[in-house]
Amino acid sequence: MPDAEGHPAPEDMELGKIFAALADPLRRKVVLTLLQEDGETPRACGTFGMPVAKATRTHHFRVLREAGLIFQVDRGNGRLSSLRRAELDQRFPGLLDLLMHEGAREAAKTEANKTAAAET
Amino acid sequence: MPDAEGHPAPEDMELGKIFAALADPLRRKVVLTLLQEDGETPRACGTFGMPVAKATRTHHFRVLREAGLIFQVDRGNGRLSSLRRAELDQRFPGLLDLLMHEGAREAAKTEANKTAAAET
DNA sequence: CTTTAGGTACGATGCAAGTCGTACCTATGA
DNA sequence: TCATAGGTACGACTTGCATCGTACCTAAAG
């Protein structure tokens, strides 16, 4: 049963919704950013550099929230998002590690490309 | 670069496609079945009990194949599917364990429901 | 109080995905 | 050889998703 803001309880999270949410590269990047920043400091929705309109951003964050990936708290002006790390590790063990692994892999690949370009 | 039958090499597999493929419950069930059967014995496409038309089944198996989740071999009449277990464990460590974990969880929940119904 | 910044709600649109029926292909077996 | 079973190819339909513009809301700043 989700709460008033639409956050599902861990036992109500569905793997299908999690996968569907993470299938989109923009949303995956948001989760990865939160994951890598490691900070418990939540970030404002607008600070992720998503190259889309405001309305679209709201849509993506809703998908992430309703899947159970992020927790959003209303701070009057602005809304802060944080990763539901502990609950996700408990409910879907290995999921966040998988994302982290892939993030590192892509970073390495990008770095390799830059190096190759510099050597041209 | 995929081969002639559309199987991508491990380094060409994309997490986005994997997640998109596994977002569908029918496809997730196919992978889970292969995962649990543990057998190296590949199964024919028609033996998974998918409640859809033949053409739809072909579609789902193509998505799984092009994402890199399954390997299909043409056996003249009939086509056998097997899980690309080793490659997936290498490329996306933790993914199959995550699926297995969720499969066990759902099986337990279903069992609990049946028990509760029997006690009514 | 007015402005401004961050987000949401709503409606519209274009595109991709899941579904199916039908026709066709290929081996196996009678 | 002919029928049958398992799959694919193609086209069509429907639904859902990502996207956006616009209007609106709320709090902080001036």
mmCIF file of C-alpha atoms (C1' of nucleotides) in Angstrom:
data_model
loop_
_atom_site.group_PDB
_atom_site.id
_atom_site.type_symbol
_atom_site.label_atom_id
_atom_site.label_comp_id
_atom_site.label_asym_id
_atom_site.label_seq_id
_atom_site.Cartn_x
_atom_site.Cartn_y
_atom_site.Cartn_z
ATOM 1 C CA MET A 1 0.000 0.000 0.000
ATOM 2 C CA PRO A 2 1.600 3.269 -1.065
ATOM 3 C CA ASP A 3 1.593 6.236 1.268
ATOM 4 C CA ALA A 4 0.020 9.593 0.502
ATOM 5 C CA GLU A 5 2.957 10.692 -1.639
ATOM 6 C CA GLY A 6 2.932 7.441 -3.610
ATOM 7 C CA HIS A 7 5.856 5.613 -2.026
ATOM 8 C CA PRO A 8 5.214 1.857 -2.015
ATOM 9 C CA ALA A 9 6.168 -0.252 0.973
ATOM 10 C CA PRO A 10 9.062 -2.633 0.271
ATOM 11 C CA GLU A 11 6.775 -5.675 0.251
ATOM 12 C CA ASP A 12 4.588 -4.003 -2.368
ATOM 13 C CA MET A 13 7.407 -3.228 -4.753
ATOM 14 C CA GLU A 14 7.220 -5.163 -8.014
ATOM 15 C CA LEU A 15 10.215 -6.313 -9.985
ATOM 16 C CA GLY A 16 8.363 -5.587 -13.200
ATOM 17 C CA LYS A 17 7.911 -1.939 -12.300
ATOM 18 C CA ILE A 18 11.494 -1.695 -11.141
ATOM 19 C CA PHE A 19 12.740 -3.078 -14.450
ATOM 20 C CA ALA A 20 10.381 -0.913 -16.468
ATOM 21 C CA ALA A 21 11.572 2.158 -14.577
ATOM 22 C CA LEU A 22 15.221 1.282 -15.086
ATOM 23 C CA ALA A 23 14.754 0.473 -18.766
ATOM 24 C CA ASP A 24 14.787 4.188 -19.546
ATOM 25 C CA PRO A 25 18.324 5.605 -19.790
ATOM 26 C CA LEU A 26 17.373 8.943 -18.261
ATOM 27 C CA ARG A 27 15.862 7.325 -15.210
ATOM 28 C CA ARG A 28 18.732 4.891 -14.898
ATOM 29 C CA LYS A 29 21.112 7.818 -14.896
ATOM 30 C CA VAL A 30 19.231 9.477 -12.047
ATOM 31 C CA VAL A 31 19.439 6.354 -9.920
ATOM 32 C CA LEU A 32 23.082 5.862 -10.804
ATOM 33 C CA THR A 33 23.888 9.438 -9.875
ATOM 34 C CA LEU A 34 22.265 9.040 -6.478
ATOM 35 C CA LEU A 35 24.035 5.738 -6.090
ATOM 36 C CA GLN A 36 27.469 7.104 -6.881
ATOM 37 C CA GLU A 37 27.143 10.320 -4.904
ATOM 38 C CA ASP A 38 26.784 7.973 -1.975
ATOM 39 C CA GLY A 39 25.812 11.001 0.051
ATOM 40 C CA GLU A 40 22.777 10.813 2.212
ATOM 41 C CA THR A 41 22.216 14.344 1.021
ATOM 42 C CA PRO A 42 19.153 14.260 -1.208
ATOM 43 C CA ARG A 43 19.251 16.253 -4.378
ATOM 44 C CA ALA A 44 16.684 18.570 -5.948
ATOM 45 C CA CYS A 45 14.971 17.142 -8.995
ATOM 46 C CA GLY A 46 16.328 19.845 -11.257
ATOM 47 C CA THR A 47 19.967 19.155 -10.484
ATOM 48 C CA PHE A 48 20.375 16.015 -12.548
ATOM 49 C CA GLY A 49 20.830 17.676 -15.895
ATOM 50 C CA MET A 50 17.993 15.846 -17.599
ATOM 51 C CA PRO A 51 17.686 17.198 -21.144
ATOM 52 C CA VAL A 52 13.893 17.314 -21.134
ATOM 53 C CA ALA A 53 11.086 19.730 -20.327
ATOM 54 C CA LYS A 54 9.935 20.232 -16.759
ATOM 55 C CA ALA A 55 6.722 18.281 -17.252
ATOM 56 C CA THR A 56 8.657 15.329 -18.615
ATOM 57 C CA ARG A 57 11.005 15.418 -15.663
ATOM 58 C CA THR A 58 8.077 15.264 -13.273
ATOM 59 C CA HIS A 59 6.838 12.208 -15.159
ATOM 60 C CA HIS A 60 10.169 10.394 -14.863
ATOM 61 C CA PHE A 61 10.489 11.119 -11.173
ATOM 62 C CA ARG A 62 6.975 9.860 -10.588
ATOM 63 C CA VAL A 63 7.826 6.580 -12.302
ATOM 64 C CA LEU A 64 10.914 6.201 -10.121
ATOM 65 C CA ARG A 65 8.972 7.049 -6.989
ATOM 66 C CA GLU A 66 6.047 4.718 -7.697
ATOM 67 C CA ALA A 67 8.412 1.869 -8.508
ATOM 68 C CA GLY A 68 9.997 2.360 -5.108
ATOM 69 C CA LEU A 69 13.433 3.402 -6.269
ATOM 70 C CA ILE A 70 13.536 6.891 -4.827
ATOM 71 C CA PHE A 71 12.064 8.697 -1.863
ATOM 72 C CA GLN A 72 10.881 12.236 -2.330
ATOM 73 C CA VAL A 73 10.291 14.729 0.413
ATOM 74 C CA ASP A 74 8.503 18.012 -0.100
ATOM 75 C CA ARG A 75 10.555 20.942 1.053
ATOM 76 C CA GLY A 76 8.014 23.622 0.321
ATOM 77 C CA ASN A 77 9.743 25.132 -2.613
ATOM 78 C CA GLY A 78 11.655 22.332 -4.347
ATOM 79 C CA ARG A 79 11.413 18.585 -3.757
ATOM 80 C CA LEU A 80 14.329 16.479 -2.651
ATOM 81 C CA SER A 81 14.983 12.973 -3.938
ATOM 82 C CA SER A 82 17.025 10.271 -2.268
ATOM 83 C CA LEU A 83 17.731 6.662 -3.085
ATOM 84 C CA ARG A 84 15.912 4.030 -1.017
ATOM 85 C CA ARG A 85 19.152 2.177 -0.679
ATOM 86 C CA ALA A 86 18.611 0.033 2.402
ATOM 87 C CA GLU A 87 15.120 -1.039 1.411
ATOM 88 C CA LEU A 88 16.188 -1.870 -2.125
ATOM 89 C CA ASP A 89 19.152 -3.892 -0.920
ATOM 90 C CA GLN A 90 16.811 -5.811 1.318
ATOM 91 C CA ARG A 91 14.031 -6.333 -1.181
ATOM 92 C CA PHE A 92 16.085 -6.782 -4.361
ATOM 93 C CA PRO A 93 19.549 -7.865 -3.259
ATOM 94 C CA GLY A 94 22.127 -7.288 -5.964
ATOM 95 C CA LEU A 95 20.103 -4.780 -7.945
ATOM 96 C CA LEU A 96 22.030 -1.702 -6.894
ATOM 97 C CA ASP A 97 25.336 -3.501 -7.212
ATOM 98 C CA LEU A 98 24.370 -4.429 -10.736
ATOM 99 C CA LEU A 99 23.654 -0.800 -11.568
ATOM 100 C CA MET A 100 26.883 0.308 -9.967
ATOM 101 C CA HIS A 101 28.822 -2.295 -11.912
ATOM 102 C CA GLU A 102 27.317 -1.201 -15.191
ATOM 103 C CA GLY A 103 27.906 2.455 -14.355
ATOM 104 C CA ALA A 104 31.575 1.799 -13.753
ATOM 105 C CA ARG A 105 31.789 -0.173 -16.968
ATOM 106 C CA GLU A 106 30.282 2.614 -19.028
ATOM 107 C CA ALA A 107 32.500 5.190 -17.397
ATOM 108 C CA ALA A 108 35.533 3.134 -18.303
ATOM 109 C CA LYS A 109 34.355 2.797 -21.865
ATOM 110 C CA THR A 110 33.781 6.545 -22.192
ATOM 111 C CA GLU A 111 37.232 7.200 -20.773
ATOM 112 C CA ALA A 112 38.755 4.779 -23.261
ATOM 113 C CA ASN A 113 37.014 6.578 -26.119
ATOM 114 C CA LYS A 114 38.313 9.943 -24.967
ATOM 115 C CA THR A 115 41.820 8.591 -24.720
ATOM 116 C CA ALA A 116 41.590 7.076 -28.169
ATOM 117 C CA ALA A 117 40.323 10.373 -29.583
ATOM 118 C CA ALA A 118 43.181 12.266 -27.948
ATOM 119 C CA GLU A 119 45.677 9.957 -29.579
ATOM 120 C CA THR A 120 44.346 10.649 -33.053
ATOM 121 C CA MET B 1 27.686 -7.196 -33.331
ATOM 122 C CA PRO B 2 24.931 -9.814 -33.405
ATOM 123 C CA ASP B 3 25.397 -13.038 -35.296
ATOM 124 C CA ALA B 4 23.193 -14.218 -38.140
ATOM 125 C CA GLU B 5 20.477 -15.423 -35.790
ATOM 126 C CA GLY B 6 20.462 -12.160 -33.832
ATOM 127 C CA HIS B 7 22.434 -13.159 -30.753
ATOM 128 C CA PRO B 8 24.450 -10.189 -29.458
ATOM 129 C CA ALA B 9 27.980 -10.673 -28.170
ATOM 130 C CA PRO B 10 28.286 -10.142 -24.406
ATOM 131 C CA GLU B 11 30.090 -6.822 -24.855
ATOM 132 C CA ASP B 12 27.240 -5.568 -27.028
ATOM 133 C CA MET B 13 24.508 -6.400 -24.573
ATOM 134 C CA GLU B 14 22.764 -3.342 -23.163
ATOM 135 C CA LEU B 15 21.359 -3.112 -19.689
ATOM 136 C CA GLY B 16 18.459 -1.060 -21.011
ATOM 137 C CA LYS B 17 17.393 -3.829 -23.360
ATOM 138 C CA ILE B 18 17.836 -6.418 -20.647
ATOM 139 C CA PHE B 19 15.617 -4.467 -18.286
ATOM 140 C CA ALA B 20 13.049 -3.777 -20.989
ATOM 141 C CA ALA B 21 12.936 -7.470 -21.846
ATOM 142 C CA LEU B 22 12.543 -8.485 -18.213
ATOM 143 C CA ALA B 23 9.890 -5.865 -17.522
ATOM 144 C CA ASP B 24 7.299 -8.090 -19.178
ATOM 145 C CA PRO B 25 5.977 -10.782 -16.820
ATOM 146 C CA LEU B 26 5.655 -13.406 -19.563
ATOM 147 C CA ARG B 27 9.252 -12.995 -20.620
ATOM 148 C CA ARG B 28 10.446 -12.917 -17.035
ATOM 149 C CA LYS B 29 8.676 -16.183 -16.453
ATOM 150 C CA VAL B 30 10.447 -17.801 -19.393
ATOM 151 C CA VAL B 31 13.849 -16.767 -18.084
ATOM 152 C CA LEU B 32 12.938 -17.843 -14.584
ATOM 153 C CA THR B 33 11.805 -21.227 -15.833
ATOM 154 C CA LEU B 34 15.069 -21.788 -17.649
ATOM 155 C CA LEU B 35 16.921 -20.567 -14.585
ATOM 156 C CA GLN B 36 15.160 -22.916 -12.210
ATOM 157 C CA GLU B 37 15.190 -25.956 -14.441
ATOM 158 C CA ASP B 38 18.920 -25.578 -14.148
ATOM 159 C CA GLY B 39 19.171 -28.200 -16.824
ATOM 160 C CA GLU B 40 21.442 -27.586 -19.711
ATOM 161 C CA THR B 41 18.666 -29.210 -21.684
ATOM 162 C CA PRO B 42 17.174 -26.469 -23.834
ATOM 163 C CA ARG B 43 13.431 -26.350 -24.128
ATOM 164 C CA ALA B 44 11.209 -25.869 -27.150
ATOM 165 C CA CYS B 45 9.526 -22.491 -27.347
ATOM 166 C CA GLY B 46 6.067 -23.966 -27.100
ATOM 167 C CA THR B 47 6.671 -25.744 -23.818
ATOM 168 C CA PHE B 48 6.506 -22.734 -21.527
ATOM 169 C CA GLY B 49 2.758 -22.463 -21.351
ATOM 170 C CA MET B 50 2.570 -18.865 -22.542
ATOM 171 C CA PRO B 51 -1.106 -17.916 -22.797
ATOM 172 C CA VAL B 52 -0.727 -16.060 -26.092
ATOM 173 C CA ALA B 53 -0.968 -16.726 -29.813
ATOM 174 C CA LYS B 54 1.926 -18.258 -31.694
ATOM 175 C CA ALA B 55 2.875 -15.012 -33.390
ATOM 176 C CA THR B 56 3.023 -13.229 -30.034
ATOM 177 C CA ARG B 57 5.214 -15.957 -28.626
ATOM 178 C CA THR B 58 7.644 -15.542 -31.489
ATOM 179 C CA HIS B 59 7.751 -11.823 -30.701
ATOM 180 C CA HIS B 60 8.574 -12.391 -27.022
ATOM 181 C CA PHE B 61 11.299 -14.884 -27.793
ATOM 182 C CA ARG B 62 12.840 -12.495 -30.273
ATOM 183 C CA VAL B 63 12.990 -9.773 -27.625
ATOM 184 C CA LEU B 64 14.690 -12.178 -25.226
ATOM 185 C CA ARG B 65 17.124 -13.320 -27.875
ATOM 186 C CA GLU B 66 18.049 -9.833 -29.090
ATOM 187 C CA ALA B 67 18.564 -8.639 -25.536
ATOM 188 C CA GLY B 68 21.027 -11.468 -25.057
ATOM 189 C CA LEU B 69 19.133 -13.407 -22.421
ATOM 190 C CA ILE B 70 18.547 -16.617 -24.320
ATOM 191 C CA PHE B 71 20.280 -18.583 -27.008
ATOM 192 C CA GLN B 72 18.189 -20.236 -29.676
ATOM 193 C CA VAL B 73 19.287 -23.046 -31.896
ATOM 194 C CA ASP B 74 17.374 -24.190 -34.925
ATOM 195 C CA ARG B 75 16.621 -27.868 -34.815
ATOM 196 C CA GLY B 76 14.934 -28.130 -38.152
ATOM 197 C CA ASN B 77 11.464 -28.598 -36.895
ATOM 198 C CA GLY B 78 11.203 -26.725 -33.604
ATOM 199 C CA ARG B 79 13.660 -24.285 -32.061
ATOM 200 C CA LEU B 80 15.350 -24.848 -28.745
ATOM 201 C CA SER B 81 16.009 -22.086 -26.243
ATOM 202 C CA SER B 82 18.598 -22.049 -23.497
ATOM 203 C CA LEU B 83 19.685 -19.466 -20.976
ATOM 204 C CA ARG B 84 22.994 -17.711 -21.618
ATOM 205 C CA ARG B 85 23.875 -18.237 -18.007
ATOM 206 C CA ALA B 86 27.656 -17.971 -17.996
ATOM 207 C CA GLU B 87 27.760 -14.931 -20.241
ATOM 208 C CA LEU B 88 25.063 -13.162 -18.271
ATOM 209 C CA ASP B 89 26.810 -13.858 -14.979
ATOM 210 C CA GLN B 90 29.954 -12.414 -16.463
ATOM 211 C CA ARG B 91 28.416 -9.371 -18.100
ATOM 212 C CA PHE B 92 25.721 -8.546 -15.525
ATOM 213 C CA PRO B 93 26.827 -10.123 -12.249
ATOM 214 C CA GLY B 94 23.952 -10.506 -9.834
ATOM 215 C CA LEU B 95 21.198 -10.268 -12.415
ATOM 216 C CA LEU B 96 20.280 -13.933 -12.490
ATOM 217 C CA ASP B 97 20.589 -14.220 -8.723
ATOM 218 C CA LEU B 98 18.180 -11.327 -8.437
ATOM 219 C CA LEU B 99 15.681 -13.098 -10.667
ATOM 220 C CA MET B 100 16.108 -16.335 -8.772
ATOM 221 C CA HIS B 101 15.594 -14.553 -5.476
ATOM 222 C CA GLU B 102 12.400 -12.930 -6.677
ATOM 223 C CA GLY B 103 11.184 -16.205 -8.143
ATOM 224 C CA ALA B 104 11.623 -17.937 -4.803
ATOM 225 C CA ARG B 105 9.881 -15.081 -3.061
ATOM 226 C CA GLU B 106 6.860 -15.239 -5.329
ATOM 227 C CA ALA B 107 6.676 -19.004 -5.041
ATOM 228 C CA ALA B 108 6.626 -18.687 -1.262
ATOM 229 C CA LYS B 109 3.902 -16.073 -1.433
ATOM 230 C CA THR B 110 1.770 -18.233 -3.721
ATOM 231 C CA GLU B 111 2.248 -21.182 -1.406
ATOM 232 C CA ALA B 112 1.211 -19.067 1.582
ATOM 233 C CA ASN B 113 -1.945 -18.020 -0.237
ATOM 234 C CA LYS B 114 -2.844 -21.592 -1.025
ATOM 235 C CA THR B 115 -2.340 -22.581 2.593
ATOM 236 C CA ALA B 116 -4.467 -19.710 3.789
ATOM 237 C CA ALA B 117 -7.221 -20.654 1.349
ATOM 238 C CA ALA B 118 -7.133 -24.264 2.553
ATOM 239 C CA GLU B 119 -7.610 -23.129 6.108
ATOM 240 C CA THR B 120 -10.756 -21.208 5.286
ATOM 241 C "C1'" DC C 1 3.054 42.423 -2.088
ATOM 242 C "C1'" DT C 2 5.069 41.165 -6.174
ATOM 243 C "C1'" DT C 3 8.330 38.524 -8.464
ATOM 244 C "C1'" DT C 4 10.722 34.434 -9.294
ATOM 245 C "C1'" DA C 5 12.094 29.609 -9.073
ATOM 246 C "C1'" DG C 6 10.923 24.776 -8.576
ATOM 247 C "C1'" DG C 7 7.151 21.393 -9.411
ATOM 248 C "C1'" DT C 8 2.658 19.639 -10.504
ATOM 249 C "C1'" DA C 9 -1.761 18.874 -13.340
ATOM 250 C "C1'" DC C 10 -3.904 18.432 -17.576
ATOM 251 C "C1'" DG C 11 -4.466 17.678 -22.320
ATOM 252 C "C1'" DA C 12 -2.429 16.577 -26.829
ATOM 253 C "C1'" DT C 13 0.671 14.157 -29.887
ATOM 254 C "C1'" DG C 14 3.817 10.921 -31.927
ATOM 255 C "C1'" DC C 15 5.905 6.575 -31.523
ATOM 256 C "C1'" DA C 16 6.951 2.041 -29.760
ATOM 257 C "C1'" DA C 17 5.180 -2.310 -27.784
ATOM 258 C "C1'" DG C 18 1.935 -6.249 -27.127
ATOM 259 C "C1'" DT C 19 -1.518 -8.627 -29.406
ATOM 260 C "C1'" DC C 20 -3.593 -11.221 -33.050
ATOM 261 C "C1'" DG C 21 -5.019 -13.529 -37.772
ATOM 262 C "C1'" DT C 22 -3.413 -15.238 -41.786
ATOM 263 C "C1'" DA C 23 -0.224 -17.017 -44.880
ATOM 264 C "C1'" DC C 24 3.949 -19.357 -45.447
ATOM 265 C "C1'" DC C 25 8.097 -22.322 -44.495
ATOM 266 C "C1'" DT C 26 10.555 -26.643 -42.824
ATOM 267 C "C1'" DA C 27 11.233 -31.107 -40.958
ATOM 268 C "C1'" DT C 28 9.098 -35.332 -39.064
ATOM 269 C "C1'" DG C 29 6.110 -39.264 -39.509
ATOM 270 C "C1'" DA C 30 2.402 -41.938 -41.347
ATOM 271 C "C1'" DT D 1 3.855 -38.090 -50.979
ATOM 272 C "C1'" DC D 2 0.952 -35.823 -48.029
ATOM 273 C "C1'" DA D 3 -0.508 -34.315 -43.656
ATOM 274 C "C1'" DT D 4 0.896 -32.326 -39.391
ATOM 275 C "C1'" DA D 5 3.362 -29.743 -35.841
ATOM 276 C "C1'" DG D 6 6.452 -25.966 -34.579
ATOM 277 C "C1'" DG D 7 7.949 -21.292 -35.993
ATOM 278 C "C1'" DT D 8 8.415 -17.186 -38.729
ATOM 279 C "C1'" DA D 9 6.908 -12.989 -41.662
ATOM 280 C "C1'" DC D 10 3.752 -9.534 -42.491
ATOM 281 C "C1'" DG D 11 0.183 -6.324 -41.764
ATOM 282 C "C1'" DA D 12 -3.268 -4.318 -38.618
ATOM 283 C "C1'" DC D 13 -5.018 -2.773 -34.335
ATOM 284 C "C1'" DT D 14 -4.816 -1.022 -29.572
ATOM 285 C "C1'" DT D 15 -2.711 0.440 -25.730
ATOM 286 C "C1'" DG D 16 0.842 2.603 -23.170
ATOM 287 C "C1'" DC D 17 4.810 5.631 -22.849
ATOM 288 C "C1'" DA D 18 7.832 9.683 -23.571
ATOM 289 C "C1'" DT D 19 7.426 14.169 -24.790
ATOM 290 C "C1'" DC D 20 5.864 18.869 -24.710
ATOM 291 C "C1'" DG D 21 3.143 23.495 -23.942
ATOM 292 C "C1'" DT D 22 0.406 25.800 -21.013
ATOM 293 C "C1'" DA D 23 -1.683 26.924 -16.847
ATOM 294 C "C1'" DC D 24 -1.457 26.686 -12.050
ATOM 295 C "C1'" DC D 25 0.428 26.152 -7.210
ATOM 296 C "C1'" DT D 26 3.745 27.079 -3.276
ATOM 297 C "C1'" DA D 27 7.456 29.160 -0.806
ATOM 298 C "C1'" DA D 28 11.418 32.119 -0.631
ATOM 299 C "C1'" DA D 29 13.533 36.671 -1.931
ATOM 300 C "C1'" DG D 30 13.295 41.287 -2.879
#
